Amino acid sequence: GAVVSQHPSWVICKSGTSVKIECRSLDFQATTMFWYRQFPKQSLMLMATSNEGSKATYEQGVEKDKFLINHASLTLSTLTVTSAHPEDSSFYICSAEWRGNSSGNTIYFGEGSWLTVV
Amino acid sequence: EDKVVQSPLSLVVHEGDTVTLNCSYEVTNFRSLLWYKQEKKAPTFLFMLTSSGIEKKSGRLSSILDKKELFSILNITATQTGDSAVYLCAVGKYGNKLVFGAGTILRVKS
């Protein structure tokens, strides 16, 4: 099946610094990728839709200046958490749509990135 | 407002039991319904359902969608301890957004 790779798997950073998380589709091209956040014991919440070659679309309540998304190529999207604070500590997951076979398109997830801000 | 509701929220069974997980939804621009299994990391894909009444099967897991009554079930037969996980139901909308339910925590005891 399609593979989506996310890096780093986990990161610890100091409050006030910025952290970049990468999401790559390894064996397919993805014009659209999605970024989710998941707090402990909660479900995934969509943060933004990353569009190759254009600006990301953010969900209501998500600060676009704080969570910078860049989709520079058909296989790479990055999420930068700027001026991170402890409340930004969470599990961040990306996904990409595989435009597959006649059964339809399927969305695959990266492995996720644990961010801890201290 | 889009809603995906899963039940039960959590479930404890013994190895060998059969379980049924439920997912109901009220979502505009419905495109598909997906089931994922989440252990310690990101969700892994199980099924995607687009048509009513057609069962999808993979080993001991099966799933079916009812687009008239707006629900889906995920069945796991002969459960094993390795089935312990959070099972997430998500509805895919046109525009490719996924709306997730809160998940069902399944624990299989040996």
mmCIF file of C-alpha atoms in Angstrom:
data_model
loop_
_atom_site.group_PDB
_atom_site.id
_atom_site.type_symbol
_atom_site.label_atom_id
_atom_site.label_comp_id
_atom_site.label_asym_id
_atom_site.label_seq_id
_atom_site.Cartn_x
_atom_site.Cartn_y
_atom_site.Cartn_z
ATOM 1 C CA GLY A 1 0.000 0.000 0.000
ATOM 2 C CA ALA A 2 0.862 3.663 -0.138
ATOM 3 C CA VAL A 3 3.393 4.939 2.390
ATOM 4 C CA VAL A 4 3.491 8.266 4.144
ATOM 5 C CA SER A 5 6.576 9.080 6.168
ATOM 6 C CA GLN A 6 6.734 11.652 8.929
ATOM 7 C CA HIS A 7 9.816 13.052 10.633
ATOM 8 C CA PRO A 8 10.792 13.450 13.392
ATOM 9 C CA SER A 9 8.913 10.801 15.359
ATOM 10 C CA TRP A 10 9.382 12.759 18.522
ATOM 11 C CA VAL A 11 10.910 16.086 19.456
ATOM 12 C CA ILE A 12 11.444 18.026 22.646
ATOM 13 C CA CYS A 13 11.969 21.754 22.369
ATOM 14 C CA LYS A 14 12.212 24.752 24.619
ATOM 15 C CA SER A 15 9.356 27.168 24.980
ATOM 16 C CA GLY A 16 9.634 29.997 22.477
ATOM 17 C CA THR A 17 11.519 28.044 19.820
ATOM 18 C CA SER A 18 10.167 26.758 16.505
ATOM 19 C CA VAL A 19 9.886 23.155 15.397
ATOM 20 C CA LYS A 20 9.470 21.794 11.876
ATOM 21 C CA ILE A 21 7.759 18.488 11.112
ATOM 22 C CA GLU A 22 8.020 16.916 7.665
ATOM 23 C CA CYS A 23 5.492 14.725 5.906
ATOM 24 C CA ARG A 24 6.457 12.820 2.765
ATOM 25 C CA SER A 25 4.502 10.599 0.446
ATOM 26 C CA LEU A 26 7.111 8.003 -0.474
ATOM 27 C CA ASP A 27 5.678 6.228 -3.470
ATOM 28 C CA PHE A 28 2.965 8.474 -4.785
ATOM 29 C CA GLN A 29 2.299 12.114 -5.476
ATOM 30 C CA ALA A 30 -0.028 13.991 -3.200
ATOM 31 C CA THR A 31 -1.411 17.333 -4.281
ATOM 32 C CA THR A 32 -3.209 17.541 -0.980
ATOM 33 C CA MET A 33 -1.980 16.620 2.467
ATOM 34 C CA PHE A 34 -3.666 17.101 5.814
ATOM 35 C CA TRP A 35 -2.355 17.947 9.246
ATOM 36 C CA TYR A 36 -4.069 16.690 12.392
ATOM 37 C CA ARG A 37 -3.466 17.120 16.068
ATOM 38 C CA GLN A 38 -4.395 14.585 18.682
ATOM 39 C CA PHE A 39 -4.386 15.253 22.409
ATOM 40 C CA PRO A 40 -4.194 12.302 24.811
ATOM 41 C CA LYS A 41 -7.320 10.159 24.859
ATOM 42 C CA GLN A 42 -8.981 12.341 22.254
ATOM 43 C CA SER A 43 -9.671 11.863 18.588
ATOM 44 C CA LEU A 44 -7.878 13.450 15.686
ATOM 45 C CA MET A 45 -8.706 17.053 14.954
ATOM 46 C CA LEU A 46 -8.020 18.447 11.513
ATOM 47 C CA MET A 47 -5.818 21.527 11.672
ATOM 48 C CA ALA A 48 -5.313 22.404 8.042
ATOM 49 C CA THR A 49 -5.318 21.221 4.480
ATOM 50 C CA SER A 50 -2.002 21.614 2.713
ATOM 51 C CA ASN A 51 -2.218 22.303 -1.023
ATOM 52 C CA GLU A 52 0.780 21.911 -3.290
ATOM 53 C CA GLY A 53 1.802 25.224 -4.749
ATOM 54 C CA SER A 54 -0.732 27.312 -2.880
ATOM 55 C CA LYS A 55 -1.651 28.471 0.595
ATOM 56 C CA ALA A 56 -2.908 26.059 3.186
ATOM 57 C CA THR A 57 -6.515 26.118 4.295
ATOM 58 C CA TYR A 58 -6.853 26.296 8.062
ATOM 59 C CA GLU A 59 -9.714 25.026 10.178
ATOM 60 C CA GLN A 60 -11.552 27.407 12.410
ATOM 61 C CA GLY A 61 -9.638 28.187 15.568
ATOM 62 C CA VAL A 62 -6.226 27.205 14.206
ATOM 63 C CA GLU A 63 -3.750 30.089 14.085
ATOM 64 C CA LYS A 64 -2.143 30.193 10.673
ATOM 65 C CA ASP A 65 0.721 32.387 11.881
ATOM 66 C CA LYS A 66 1.557 29.904 14.574
ATOM 67 C CA PHE A 67 1.255 26.722 12.525
ATOM 68 C CA LEU A 68 3.029 27.442 9.255
ATOM 69 C CA ILE A 69 2.389 24.955 6.487
ATOM 70 C CA ASN A 70 4.416 24.688 3.331
ATOM 71 C CA HIS A 71 3.681 22.212 0.527
ATOM 72 C CA ALA A 72 6.652 22.824 -1.719
ATOM 73 C CA SER A 73 6.416 19.682 -3.839
ATOM 74 C CA LEU A 74 4.026 16.884 -4.689
ATOM 75 C CA THR A 75 5.663 14.633 -2.103
ATOM 76 C CA LEU A 76 6.496 16.953 0.787
ATOM 77 C CA SER A 77 4.548 19.091 3.215
ATOM 78 C CA THR A 78 5.997 20.691 6.329
ATOM 79 C CA LEU A 79 4.363 21.981 9.485
ATOM 80 C CA THR A 80 6.305 24.505 11.545
ATOM 81 C CA VAL A 81 5.120 25.234 15.056
ATOM 82 C CA THR A 82 6.419 28.722 15.722
ATOM 83 C CA SER A 83 7.147 30.124 19.171
ATOM 84 C CA ALA A 84 6.067 26.862 20.708
ATOM 85 C CA HIS A 85 4.491 26.806 24.156
ATOM 86 C CA PRO A 86 3.806 23.876 26.490
ATOM 87 C CA GLU A 87 0.152 23.840 25.452
ATOM 88 C CA ASP A 88 1.291 23.018 21.906
ATOM 89 C CA SER A 89 2.602 19.694 23.174
ATOM 90 C CA SER A 90 0.640 17.080 21.298
ATOM 91 C CA PHE A 91 0.749 14.295 18.738
ATOM 92 C CA TYR A 92 0.804 15.742 15.222
ATOM 93 C CA ILE A 93 -0.152 13.500 12.316
ATOM 94 C CA CYS A 94 -0.146 14.134 8.612
ATOM 95 C CA SER A 95 -2.048 12.288 5.945
ATOM 96 C CA ALA A 96 -2.041 12.193 2.186
ATOM 97 C CA GLU A 97 -4.597 11.072 -0.315
ATOM 98 C CA TRP A 98 -3.664 8.199 -2.588
ATOM 99 C CA ARG A 99 -5.615 8.556 -5.799
ATOM 100 C CA GLY A 100 -5.934 4.866 -6.209
ATOM 101 C CA ASN A 101 -7.958 2.412 -8.142
ATOM 102 C CA SER A 102 -11.566 2.119 -9.165
ATOM 103 C CA SER A 103 -12.534 1.547 -5.532
ATOM 104 C CA GLY A 104 -11.761 5.151 -4.875
ATOM 105 C CA ASN A 105 -9.186 7.238 -3.104
ATOM 106 C CA THR A 106 -7.776 6.323 0.261
ATOM 107 C CA ILE A 107 -6.142 8.502 2.839
ATOM 108 C CA TYR A 108 -2.996 7.187 4.486
ATOM 109 C CA PHE A 109 -1.397 8.543 7.622
ATOM 110 C CA GLY A 110 2.172 9.237 8.549
ATOM 111 C CA GLU A 111 3.595 7.695 11.682
ATOM 112 C CA GLY A 112 2.959 10.830 13.701
ATOM 113 C CA SER A 113 5.236 13.181 15.611
ATOM 114 C CA TRP A 114 5.190 13.610 19.373
ATOM 115 C CA LEU A 115 5.995 17.201 20.283
ATOM 116 C CA THR A 116 6.865 18.093 23.852
ATOM 117 C CA VAL A 117 7.507 21.737 24.671
ATOM 118 C CA VAL A 118 9.299 22.325 27.956
ATOM 119 C CA GLU B 1 -22.353 20.647 12.146
ATOM 120 C CA ASP B 2 -20.783 17.368 11.032
ATOM 121 C CA LYS B 3 -20.943 14.577 13.602
ATOM 122 C CA VAL B 4 -19.475 11.097 13.780
ATOM 123 C CA VAL B 5 -20.472 9.107 16.840
ATOM 124 C CA GLN B 6 -18.896 5.831 17.819
ATOM 125 C CA SER B 7 -20.146 3.325 20.341
ATOM 126 C CA PRO B 8 -19.312 1.872 22.697
ATOM 127 C CA LEU B 9 -16.597 4.223 23.938
ATOM 128 C CA SER B 10 -14.715 1.285 25.388
ATOM 129 C CA LEU B 11 -15.049 -2.453 25.498
ATOM 130 C CA VAL B 12 -13.294 -5.283 27.301
ATOM 131 C CA VAL B 13 -13.645 -8.810 25.952
ATOM 132 C CA HIS B 14 -11.915 -12.156 26.260
ATOM 133 C CA GLU B 15 -9.856 -13.757 23.542
ATOM 134 C CA GLY B 16 -12.061 -15.616 21.108
ATOM 135 C CA ASP B 17 -15.049 -13.332 21.560
ATOM 136 C CA THR B 18 -16.694 -11.534 18.659
ATOM 137 C CA VAL B 19 -17.120 -7.773 18.877
ATOM 138 C CA THR B 20 -19.179 -5.269 16.924
ATOM 139 C CA LEU B 21 -18.200 -1.618 16.871
ATOM 140 C CA ASN B 22 -20.690 0.987 15.763
ATOM 141 C CA CYS B 23 -20.344 4.257 13.916
ATOM 142 C CA SER B 24 -23.176 6.627 13.064
ATOM 143 C CA TYR B 25 -22.783 9.879 11.216
ATOM 144 C CA GLU B 26 -24.439 13.101 10.144
ATOM 145 C CA VAL B 27 -22.127 14.679 7.615
ATOM 146 C CA THR B 28 -22.710 16.875 4.594
ATOM 147 C CA ASN B 29 -21.083 15.973 1.284
ATOM 148 C CA PHE B 30 -20.516 12.361 2.302
ATOM 149 C CA ARG B 31 -18.009 10.576 0.120
ATOM 150 C CA SER B 32 -16.817 7.527 2.038
ATOM 151 C CA LEU B 33 -16.537 5.976 5.472
ATOM 152 C CA LEU B 34 -13.224 4.717 6.720
ATOM 153 C CA TRP B 35 -12.145 2.554 9.619
ATOM 154 C CA TYR B 36 -8.709 2.834 11.190
ATOM 155 C CA LYS B 37 -6.895 0.999 13.960
ATOM 156 C CA GLN B 38 -4.713 3.104 16.209
ATOM 157 C CA GLU B 39 -2.241 1.588 18.606
ATOM 158 C CA LYS B 40 0.593 3.664 19.936
ATOM 159 C CA LYS B 41 1.221 5.714 16.872
ATOM 160 C CA ALA B 42 -0.703 6.944 13.891
ATOM 161 C CA PRO B 43 -3.816 5.183 12.601
ATOM 162 C CA THR B 44 -3.468 2.315 10.194
ATOM 163 C CA PHE B 45 -6.027 1.912 7.471
ATOM 164 C CA LEU B 46 -8.522 -0.940 7.691
ATOM 165 C CA PHE B 47 -11.420 -0.333 5.319
ATOM 166 C CA MET B 48 -12.976 2.243 3.085
ATOM 167 C CA LEU B 49 -16.678 1.917 2.352
ATOM 168 C CA THR B 50 -18.556 3.847 -0.277
ATOM 169 C CA SER B 51 -21.554 1.692 -1.150
ATOM 170 C CA SER B 52 -24.371 0.462 1.050
ATOM 171 C CA GLY B 53 -24.785 -3.193 1.828
ATOM 172 C CA ILE B 54 -21.491 -4.447 0.443
ATOM 173 C CA GLU B 55 -19.438 -6.149 3.103
ATOM 174 C CA LYS B 56 -15.704 -5.674 3.073
ATOM 175 C CA LYS B 57 -13.638 -8.388 4.670
ATOM 176 C CA SER B 58 -10.039 -8.752 5.712
ATOM 177 C CA GLY B 59 -9.228 -11.840 7.730
ATOM 178 C CA ARG B 60 -11.183 -11.722 10.973
ATOM 179 C CA LEU B 61 -12.336 -8.160 10.344
ATOM 180 C CA SER B 62 -15.333 -7.136 8.315
ATOM 181 C CA SER B 63 -17.316 -3.975 7.852
ATOM 182 C CA ILE B 64 -20.491 -2.803 6.190
ATOM 183 C CA LEU B 65 -22.117 0.546 5.502
ATOM 184 C CA ASP B 66 -25.770 1.573 5.525
ATOM 185 C CA LYS B 67 -26.103 4.919 3.767
ATOM 186 C CA LYS B 68 -29.833 5.080 4.329
ATOM 187 C CA GLU B 69 -29.614 4.735 8.106
ATOM 188 C CA LEU B 70 -26.228 6.529 8.192
ATOM 189 C CA PHE B 71 -24.185 4.006 10.085
ATOM 190 C CA SER B 72 -21.465 1.436 9.743
ATOM 191 C CA ILE B 73 -20.312 -1.494 11.832
ATOM 192 C CA LEU B 74 -16.933 -3.099 12.219
ATOM 193 C CA ASN B 75 -16.924 -6.742 13.268
ATOM 194 C CA ILE B 76 -13.969 -8.604 14.686
ATOM 195 C CA THR B 77 -14.360 -12.348 15.142
ATOM 196 C CA ALA B 78 -12.197 -14.646 17.273
ATOM 197 C CA THR B 79 -10.521 -11.656 18.904
ATOM 198 C CA GLN B 80 -6.875 -11.805 19.898
ATOM 199 C CA THR B 81 -4.864 -9.695 22.337
ATOM 200 C CA GLY B 82 -3.225 -8.046 19.339
ATOM 201 C CA ASP B 83 -6.593 -6.585 18.414
ATOM 202 C CA SER B 84 -6.423 -4.337 21.476
ATOM 203 C CA ALA B 85 -6.359 -0.786 20.139
ATOM 204 C CA VAL B 86 -8.455 2.282 19.519
ATOM 205 C CA TYR B 87 -10.698 1.856 16.495
ATOM 206 C CA LEU B 88 -11.471 5.072 14.705
ATOM 207 C CA CYS B 89 -14.304 5.695 12.310
ATOM 208 C CA ALA B 90 -13.963 8.622 9.948
ATOM 209 C CA VAL B 91 -16.196 10.047 7.266
ATOM 210 C CA GLY B 92 -14.514 11.340 4.163
ATOM 211 C CA LYS B 93 -16.122 14.354 2.596
ATOM 212 C CA TYR B 94 -15.835 15.740 -0.879
ATOM 213 C CA GLY B 95 -12.875 18.058 -0.608
ATOM 214 C CA ASN B 96 -11.034 15.173 1.075
ATOM 215 C CA LYS B 97 -11.547 16.203 4.680
ATOM 216 C CA LEU B 98 -11.955 13.473 7.239
ATOM 217 C CA VAL B 99 -14.267 13.890 10.195
ATOM 218 C CA PHE B 100 -13.333 11.510 12.981
ATOM 219 C CA GLY B 101 -15.358 9.922 15.704
ATOM 220 C CA ALA B 102 -13.958 9.788 19.217
ATOM 221 C CA GLY B 103 -12.957 6.161 18.807
ATOM 222 C CA THR B 104 -13.741 2.896 20.583
ATOM 223 C CA ILE B 105 -11.099 1.556 22.943
ATOM 224 C CA LEU B 106 -11.000 -2.210 22.654
ATOM 225 C CA ARG B 107 -9.143 -4.324 25.145
ATOM 226 C CA VAL B 108 -8.879 -8.058 24.607
ATOM 227 C CA LYS B 109 -7.922 -10.058 27.684
ATOM 228 C CA SER B 110 -6.112 -13.353 27.408
#
